[in-house]
Amino acid sequence: GENVEQHPSTLSVQEGDSAVIKCTYSDSASNYFPWYKQELGKGPQLIIDIRSNVGEKKDQRIAVTLNKTAKHFSLHITETQPEDSAVYFCAATSSGSARQLTFGSGTQLTVLP
Amino acid sequence: DSGVTQTPKHLITATGQRVTLRCSPRSGDLSVYWYQQSLDQGLQFLIQYYNGEERAKGNILERFSAQQFPDLHSELNLSSLELGDSALYFCASRGRQENTGELFFGEGSRLTVL
């Protein structure tokens, strides 16, 4: 099955700086890579996703890049704000007839004012 | 508000006991997923149902079972509870696209086993 590794596990940045979270996956058949944000006391919420037919996708201050050859993808947050503080999870589809998401272990992002 | 409802929000019980967690998916969503989130752990996939049928199993223990009812709500049953079962249990639902698209998560049921 799929295995997703996520780094770093914790990340602190100054407000206004950029943050980058990286993930690698193992299954070359995976073709869908979402990112979820989990605020304290809440369930994860999708913030951006990318499919394997594109290399980059942007949505305002967040962007995701995908390198299928190297099997890694990254989340980039620019101009960070205190409300960006949360746990971020990357994920990838697994192969097989039932393609459920495999999540990374999460990154606790803290934006310091 | 994701539209996914989980009850109870908090549950404290003793080792050896049995509990049932309930999930109501978003209106119209056919797929229900259960995930376990332990302290400092990511989201571990447990099991998926689609329109009442089991579709996929992840790292679900034999002591755990689940089902999805005709009205599409789902229940996760945890029995012979151990201290290590203490975790947040999330339910998520997805629309008619069974295997792609956004997962909508509930706020979770926090289980504490003493």
PDB file of C-alpha atoms in Angstrom:
ATOM      1  CA  GLY A   1       0.000   0.000   0.000  1.00  0.00           C
ATOM      2  CA  GLU A   2       0.835   3.664  -0.028  1.00  0.00           C
ATOM      3  CA  ASN A   3       3.234   5.220   2.482  1.00  0.00           C
ATOM      4  CA  VAL A   4       3.412   8.987   2.955  1.00  0.00           C
ATOM      5  CA  GLU A   5       6.187  10.685   4.891  1.00  0.00           C
ATOM      6  CA  GLN A   6       5.862  14.315   5.976  1.00  0.00           C
ATOM      7  CA  HIS A   7       8.485  16.783   7.211  1.00  0.00           C
ATOM      8  CA  PRO A   8       8.984  18.690   9.381  1.00  0.00           C
ATOM      9  CA  SER A   9       6.812  17.589  12.285  1.00  0.00           C
ATOM     10  CA  THR A  10       6.897  21.085  13.769  1.00  0.00           C
ATOM     11  CA  LEU A  11       7.562  24.425  12.109  1.00  0.00           C
ATOM     12  CA  SER A  12       7.684  27.901  13.613  1.00  0.00           C
ATOM     13  CA  VAL A  13       7.827  30.994  11.442  1.00  0.00           C
ATOM     14  CA  GLN A  14       7.519  34.729  11.990  1.00  0.00           C
ATOM     15  CA  GLU A  15       4.355  36.369  10.794  1.00  0.00           C
ATOM     16  CA  GLY A  16       4.808  37.442   7.187  1.00  0.00           C
ATOM     17  CA  ASP A  17       7.440  34.804   6.412  1.00  0.00           C
ATOM     18  CA  SER A  18       6.889  31.786   4.184  1.00  0.00           C
ATOM     19  CA  ALA A  19       6.384  28.199   5.329  1.00  0.00           C
ATOM     20  CA  VAL A  20       7.136  25.042   3.374  1.00  0.00           C
ATOM     21  CA  ILE A  21       6.016  21.520   4.259  1.00  0.00           C
ATOM     22  CA  LYS A  22       7.268  18.545   2.271  1.00  0.00           C
ATOM     23  CA  CYS A  23       5.884  15.077   1.664  1.00  0.00           C
ATOM     24  CA  THR A  24       7.076  11.994  -0.158  1.00  0.00           C
ATOM     25  CA  TYR A  25       4.974   9.058  -1.276  1.00  0.00           C
ATOM     26  CA  SER A  26       5.814   5.531  -2.274  1.00  0.00           C
ATOM     27  CA  ASP A  27       3.147   4.369  -4.720  1.00  0.00           C
ATOM     28  CA  SER A  28       3.879   5.559  -8.241  1.00  0.00           C
ATOM     29  CA  ALA A  29       0.231   4.898  -9.156  1.00  0.00           C
ATOM     30  CA  SER A  30      -1.001   7.631  -6.785  1.00  0.00           C
ATOM     31  CA  ASN A  31      -2.488  10.534  -8.696  1.00  0.00           C
ATOM     32  CA  TYR A  32      -4.343  12.706  -6.193  1.00  0.00           C
ATOM     33  CA  PHE A  33      -2.587  14.740  -3.487  1.00  0.00           C
ATOM     34  CA  PRO A  34      -4.678  16.857  -1.114  1.00  0.00           C
ATOM     35  CA  TRP A  35      -3.620  18.973   1.842  1.00  0.00           C
ATOM     36  CA  TYR A  36      -5.763  19.267   4.939  1.00  0.00           C
ATOM     37  CA  LYS A  37      -5.626  21.832   7.745  1.00  0.00           C
ATOM     38  CA  GLN A  38      -6.703  20.862  11.246  1.00  0.00           C
ATOM     39  CA  GLU A  39      -7.388  23.636  13.714  1.00  0.00           C
ATOM     40  CA  LEU A  40      -7.471  22.936  17.419  1.00  0.00           C
ATOM     41  CA  GLY A  41     -10.563  20.963  18.410  1.00  0.00           C
ATOM     42  CA  LYS A  42     -11.792  20.548  14.852  1.00  0.00           C
ATOM     43  CA  GLY A  43     -11.672  17.996  12.103  1.00  0.00           C
ATOM     44  CA  PRO A  44      -9.305  18.341   9.154  1.00  0.00           C
ATOM     45  CA  GLN A  45     -10.456  20.550   6.288  1.00  0.00           C
ATOM     46  CA  LEU A  46      -9.270  20.486   2.697  1.00  0.00           C
ATOM     47  CA  ILE A  47      -7.298  23.592   1.744  1.00  0.00           C
ATOM     48  CA  ILE A  48      -5.839  22.664  -1.629  1.00  0.00           C
ATOM     49  CA  ASP A  49      -5.280  19.607  -3.783  1.00  0.00           C
ATOM     50  CA  ILE A  50      -3.358  18.692  -6.902  1.00  0.00           C
ATOM     51  CA  ARG A  51      -3.663  15.938  -9.441  1.00  0.00           C
ATOM     52  CA  SER A  52      -0.786  14.244 -11.192  1.00  0.00           C
ATOM     53  CA  ASN A  53      -1.414  15.895 -14.523  1.00  0.00           C
ATOM     54  CA  VAL A  54      -0.214  19.278 -13.214  1.00  0.00           C
ATOM     55  CA  GLY A  55       2.995  20.338 -11.516  1.00  0.00           C
ATOM     56  CA  GLU A  56       1.796  23.325  -9.526  1.00  0.00           C
ATOM     57  CA  LYS A  57      -1.423  24.835  -8.250  1.00  0.00           C
ATOM     58  CA  LYS A  58      -1.993  28.139  -6.455  1.00  0.00           C
ATOM     59  CA  ASP A  59      -4.836  29.542  -4.419  1.00  0.00           C
ATOM     60  CA  GLN A  60      -4.120  32.990  -3.015  1.00  0.00           C
ATOM     61  CA  ARG A  61      -1.369  32.579  -0.395  1.00  0.00           C
ATOM     62  CA  ILE A  62      -1.061  28.819  -0.664  1.00  0.00           C
ATOM     63  CA  ALA A  63       0.469  26.722  -3.407  1.00  0.00           C
ATOM     64  CA  VAL A  64       1.288  23.082  -3.920  1.00  0.00           C
ATOM     65  CA  THR A  65       3.987  21.639  -6.155  1.00  0.00           C
ATOM     66  CA  LEU A  66       4.276  18.071  -7.347  1.00  0.00           C
ATOM     67  CA  ASN A  67       7.294  16.183  -8.690  1.00  0.00           C
ATOM     68  CA  LYS A  68       6.043  12.822  -9.895  1.00  0.00           C
ATOM     69  CA  THR A  69       9.480  11.626 -10.920  1.00  0.00           C
ATOM     70  CA  ALA A  70      10.854  12.118  -7.435  1.00  0.00           C
ATOM     71  CA  LYS A  71       7.508  11.233  -5.815  1.00  0.00           C
ATOM     72  CA  HIS A  72       7.341  14.278  -3.629  1.00  0.00           C
ATOM     73  CA  PHE A  73       4.997  17.219  -3.203  1.00  0.00           C
ATOM     74  CA  SER A  74       5.130  20.352  -1.113  1.00  0.00           C
ATOM     75  CA  LEU A  75       2.842  22.946   0.434  1.00  0.00           C
ATOM     76  CA  HIS A  76       3.949  26.561   0.334  1.00  0.00           C
ATOM     77  CA  ILE A  77       2.275  29.253   2.436  1.00  0.00           C
ATOM     78  CA  THR A  78       3.378  32.828   1.798  1.00  0.00           C
ATOM     79  CA  GLU A  79       2.835  35.904   3.959  1.00  0.00           C
ATOM     80  CA  THR A  80       1.894  33.744   6.914  1.00  0.00           C
ATOM     81  CA  GLN A  81      -0.648  35.017   9.424  1.00  0.00           C
ATOM     82  CA  PRO A  82      -1.435  33.891  12.985  1.00  0.00           C
ATOM     83  CA  GLU A  83      -4.605  32.181  11.737  1.00  0.00           C
ATOM     84  CA  ASP A  84      -2.434  29.887   9.634  1.00  0.00           C
ATOM     85  CA  SER A  85      -1.312  28.235  12.873  1.00  0.00           C
ATOM     86  CA  ALA A  86      -2.657  24.672  12.754  1.00  0.00           C
ATOM     87  CA  VAL A  87      -1.691  21.090  11.960  1.00  0.00           C
ATOM     88  CA  TYR A  88      -1.298  20.416   8.251  1.00  0.00           C
ATOM     89  CA  PHE A  89      -1.607  16.960   6.736  1.00  0.00           C
ATOM     90  CA  CYS A  90      -0.581  15.862   3.271  1.00  0.00           C
ATOM     91  CA  ALA A  91      -2.186  12.814   1.714  1.00  0.00           C
ATOM     92  CA  ALA A  92      -2.055  10.622  -1.348  1.00  0.00           C
ATOM     93  CA  THR A  93      -4.320   8.063  -2.877  1.00  0.00           C
ATOM     94  CA  SER A  94      -3.425   4.416  -2.595  1.00  0.00           C
ATOM     95  CA  SER A  95      -3.597   2.071  -5.524  1.00  0.00           C
ATOM     96  CA  GLY A  96      -6.125  -0.691  -5.878  1.00  0.00           C
ATOM     97  CA  SER A  97      -9.844  -0.936  -6.383  1.00  0.00           C
ATOM     98  CA  ALA A  98     -10.648   1.060  -3.240  1.00  0.00           C
ATOM     99  CA  ARG A  99      -8.510   4.177  -3.407  1.00  0.00           C
ATOM    100  CA  GLN A 100      -8.620   5.612   0.079  1.00  0.00           C
ATOM    101  CA  LEU A 101      -6.350   8.434   1.191  1.00  0.00           C
ATOM    102  CA  THR A 102      -3.159   7.751   3.095  1.00  0.00           C
ATOM    103  CA  PHE A 103      -2.176  10.663   5.302  1.00  0.00           C
ATOM    104  CA  GLY A 104       1.198  11.914   6.412  1.00  0.00           C
ATOM    105  CA  SER A 105       1.932  12.281  10.113  1.00  0.00           C
ATOM    106  CA  GLY A 106       1.197  15.999  10.193  1.00  0.00           C
ATOM    107  CA  THR A 107       3.090  19.268  10.676  1.00  0.00           C
ATOM    108  CA  GLN A 108       2.313  21.608  13.556  1.00  0.00           C
ATOM    109  CA  LEU A 109       2.761  25.106  12.096  1.00  0.00           C
ATOM    110  CA  THR A 110       3.063  27.983  14.520  1.00  0.00           C
ATOM    111  CA  VAL A 111       3.077  31.530  13.199  1.00  0.00           C
ATOM    112  CA  LEU A 112       4.676  33.866  15.718  1.00  0.00           C
ATOM    113  CA  PRO A 113       3.324  37.444  15.854  1.00  0.00           C
TER     114      PRO A 113
ATOM    115  CA  ASP B   1     -19.470  23.411   9.709  1.00  0.00           C
ATOM    116  CA  SER B   2     -18.641  20.448   7.458  1.00  0.00           C
ATOM    117  CA  GLY B   3     -22.126  18.967   7.633  1.00  0.00           C
ATOM    118  CA  VAL B   4     -20.798  15.746   9.172  1.00  0.00           C
ATOM    119  CA  THR B   5     -22.095  15.072  12.683  1.00  0.00           C
ATOM    120  CA  GLN B   6     -20.373  12.842  15.186  1.00  0.00           C
ATOM    121  CA  THR B   7     -21.614  11.786  18.598  1.00  0.00           C
ATOM    122  CA  PRO B   8     -20.595  11.685  21.330  1.00  0.00           C
ATOM    123  CA  LYS B   9     -17.932  14.413  21.309  1.00  0.00           C
ATOM    124  CA  HIS B  10     -16.281  13.018  24.410  1.00  0.00           C
ATOM    125  CA  LEU B  11     -16.426   9.595  25.987  1.00  0.00           C
ATOM    126  CA  ILE B  12     -14.643   8.244  29.050  1.00  0.00           C
ATOM    127  CA  THR B  13     -14.795   4.556  29.786  1.00  0.00           C
ATOM    128  CA  ALA B  14     -12.845   1.740  31.415  1.00  0.00           C
ATOM    129  CA  THR B  15     -10.695  -1.014  29.984  1.00  0.00           C
ATOM    130  CA  GLY B  16     -12.652  -4.012  28.798  1.00  0.00           C
ATOM    131  CA  GLN B  17     -15.760  -1.987  28.000  1.00  0.00           C
ATOM    132  CA  ARG B  18     -17.535  -1.515  24.681  1.00  0.00           C
ATOM    133  CA  VAL B  19     -18.546   1.782  23.064  1.00  0.00           C
ATOM    134  CA  THR B  20     -20.348   2.868  19.930  1.00  0.00           C
ATOM    135  CA  LEU B  21     -19.482   6.008  18.005  1.00  0.00           C
ATOM    136  CA  ARG B  22     -22.026   7.432  15.621  1.00  0.00           C
ATOM    137  CA  CYS B  23     -21.622   9.421  12.430  1.00  0.00           C
ATOM    138  CA  SER B  24     -24.139  11.169  10.212  1.00  0.00           C
ATOM    139  CA  PRO B  25     -22.614  12.077   6.838  1.00  0.00           C
ATOM    140  CA  ARG B  26     -23.390  15.187   4.826  1.00  0.00           C
ATOM    141  CA  SER B  27     -26.763  15.087   3.194  1.00  0.00           C
ATOM    142  CA  GLY B  28     -26.524  13.036   0.014  1.00  0.00           C
ATOM    143  CA  ASP B  29     -23.012  11.685   0.632  1.00  0.00           C
ATOM    144  CA  LEU B  30     -22.786   7.937   0.104  1.00  0.00           C
ATOM    145  CA  SER B  31     -19.265   7.232   1.366  1.00  0.00           C
ATOM    146  CA  VAL B  32     -18.308   7.172   5.026  1.00  0.00           C
ATOM    147  CA  TYR B  33     -14.736   6.802   6.267  1.00  0.00           C
ATOM    148  CA  TRP B  34     -13.496   6.213   9.802  1.00  0.00           C
ATOM    149  CA  TYR B  35     -10.067   7.414  10.932  1.00  0.00           C
ATOM    150  CA  GLN B  36      -8.202   7.124  14.213  1.00  0.00           C
ATOM    151  CA  GLN B  37      -5.919   9.912  15.407  1.00  0.00           C
ATOM    152  CA  SER B  38      -3.767   9.035  18.391  1.00  0.00           C
ATOM    153  CA  LEU B  39      -1.582  11.496  20.294  1.00  0.00           C
ATOM    154  CA  ASP B  40       1.152  12.822  18.024  1.00  0.00           C
ATOM    155  CA  GLN B  41      -0.006  10.507  15.254  1.00  0.00           C
ATOM    156  CA  GLY B  42      -1.438  11.168  11.883  1.00  0.00           C
ATOM    157  CA  LEU B  43      -4.776   9.984  10.638  1.00  0.00           C
ATOM    158  CA  GLN B  44      -4.912   6.216  10.445  1.00  0.00           C
ATOM    159  CA  PHE B  45      -7.529   4.877   8.068  1.00  0.00           C
ATOM    160  CA  LEU B  46      -9.785   2.277   9.650  1.00  0.00           C
ATOM    161  CA  ILE B  47     -12.623   1.430   7.292  1.00  0.00           C
ATOM    162  CA  GLN B  48     -14.764   2.772   4.449  1.00  0.00           C
ATOM    163  CA  TYR B  49     -18.402   2.188   3.535  1.00  0.00           C
ATOM    164  CA  TYR B  50     -20.178   3.160   0.344  1.00  0.00           C
ATOM    165  CA  ASN B  51     -23.953   3.102   0.218  1.00  0.00           C
ATOM    166  CA  GLY B  52     -24.172   0.484   2.945  1.00  0.00           C
ATOM    167  CA  GLU B  53     -21.412  -1.796   1.719  1.00  0.00           C
ATOM    168  CA  GLU B  54     -17.929  -2.177   3.128  1.00  0.00           C
ATOM    169  CA  ARG B  55     -15.460  -0.972   0.518  1.00  0.00           C
ATOM    170  CA  ALA B  56     -12.046  -0.962   2.132  1.00  0.00           C
ATOM    171  CA  LYS B  57     -10.331  -1.861   5.359  1.00  0.00           C
ATOM    172  CA  GLY B  58      -7.250  -0.267   6.784  1.00  0.00           C
ATOM    173  CA  ASN B  59      -5.543  -0.861  10.091  1.00  0.00           C
ATOM    174  CA  ILE B  60      -8.701  -1.789  11.930  1.00  0.00           C
ATOM    175  CA  LEU B  61      -8.388  -4.162  14.861  1.00  0.00           C
ATOM    176  CA  GLU B  62     -10.558  -7.264  15.072  1.00  0.00           C
ATOM    177  CA  ARG B  63     -12.043  -5.796  18.270  1.00  0.00           C
ATOM    178  CA  PHE B  64     -13.438  -2.951  16.175  1.00  0.00           C
ATOM    179  CA  SER B  65     -16.315  -3.181  13.755  1.00  0.00           C
ATOM    180  CA  ALA B  66     -18.467  -0.793  11.808  1.00  0.00           C
ATOM    181  CA  GLN B  67     -21.564  -0.638   9.695  1.00  0.00           C
ATOM    182  CA  GLN B  68     -23.477   1.799   7.533  1.00  0.00           C
ATOM    183  CA  PHE B  69     -27.238   1.787   7.778  1.00  0.00           C
ATOM    184  CA  PRO B  70     -29.865   2.308   5.040  1.00  0.00           C
ATOM    185  CA  ASP B  71     -30.221   5.969   6.065  1.00  0.00           C
ATOM    186  CA  LEU B  72     -26.429   6.222   5.447  1.00  0.00           C
ATOM    187  CA  HIS B  73     -25.429   6.963   9.022  1.00  0.00           C
ATOM    188  CA  SER B  74     -22.584   4.850  10.323  1.00  0.00           C
ATOM    189  CA  GLU B  75     -21.525   3.404  13.647  1.00  0.00           C
ATOM    190  CA  LEU B  76     -18.079   2.335  14.803  1.00  0.00           C
ATOM    191  CA  ASN B  77     -18.117  -0.254  17.563  1.00  0.00           C
ATOM    192  CA  LEU B  78     -15.055  -0.624  19.769  1.00  0.00           C
ATOM    193  CA  SER B  79     -14.992  -3.563  22.174  1.00  0.00           C
ATOM    194  CA  SER B  80     -12.686  -5.021  24.826  1.00  0.00           C
ATOM    195  CA  LEU B  81     -11.197  -1.563  25.095  1.00  0.00           C
ATOM    196  CA  GLU B  82      -7.550  -1.115  26.002  1.00  0.00           C
ATOM    197  CA  LEU B  83      -5.653   1.948  27.199  1.00  0.00           C
ATOM    198  CA  GLY B  84      -4.068   2.254  23.772  1.00  0.00           C
ATOM    199  CA  ASP B  85      -7.456   2.728  22.142  1.00  0.00           C
ATOM    200  CA  SER B  86      -7.630   6.218  23.630  1.00  0.00           C
ATOM    201  CA  ALA B  87      -7.711   8.512  20.623  1.00  0.00           C
ATOM    202  CA  LEU B  88      -9.736  10.874  18.502  1.00  0.00           C
ATOM    203  CA  TYR B  89     -11.971   9.016  16.091  1.00  0.00           C
ATOM    204  CA  PHE B  90     -12.988  10.925  12.995  1.00  0.00           C
ATOM    205  CA  CYS B  91     -15.704  10.187  10.548  1.00  0.00           C
ATOM    206  CA  ALA B  92     -15.582  11.693   7.083  1.00  0.00           C
ATOM    207  CA  SER B  93     -17.941  11.599   4.160  1.00  0.00           C
ATOM    208  CA  ARG B  94     -17.564  12.075   0.459  1.00  0.00           C
ATOM    209  CA  GLY B  95     -20.051  12.572  -2.333  1.00  0.00           C
ATOM    210  CA  ARG B  96     -21.061  10.314  -5.147  1.00  0.00           C
ATOM    211  CA  GLN B  97     -17.536  10.270  -6.560  1.00  0.00           C
ATOM    212  CA  GLU B  98     -16.505   7.306  -4.484  1.00  0.00           C
ATOM    213  CA  ASN B  99     -12.750   7.623  -4.620  1.00  0.00           C
ATOM    214  CA  THR B 100     -11.907  11.209  -5.523  1.00  0.00           C
ATOM    215  CA  GLY B 101     -12.760  14.627  -4.284  1.00  0.00           C
ATOM    216  CA  GLU B 102     -12.886  16.293  -0.931  1.00  0.00           C
ATOM    217  CA  LEU B 103     -13.374  14.402   2.299  1.00  0.00           C
ATOM    218  CA  PHE B 104     -15.555  16.284   4.786  1.00  0.00           C
ATOM    219  CA  PHE B 105     -14.593  15.503   8.362  1.00  0.00           C
ATOM    220  CA  GLY B 106     -16.677  15.703  11.480  1.00  0.00           C
ATOM    221  CA  GLU B 107     -15.261  17.225  14.645  1.00  0.00           C
ATOM    222  CA  GLY B 108     -14.384  13.829  16.054  1.00  0.00           C
ATOM    223  CA  SER B 109     -15.210  11.727  19.077  1.00  0.00           C
ATOM    224  CA  ARG B 110     -12.564  11.811  21.763  1.00  0.00           C
ATOM    225  CA  LEU B 111     -12.348   8.455  23.519  1.00  0.00           C
ATOM    226  CA  THR B 112     -10.493   8.115  26.805  1.00  0.00           C
ATOM    227  CA  VAL B 113      -9.983   4.630  28.193  1.00  0.00           C
ATOM    228  CA  LEU B 114      -8.986   4.538  31.880  1.00  0.00           C
TER     229      LEU B 114
END
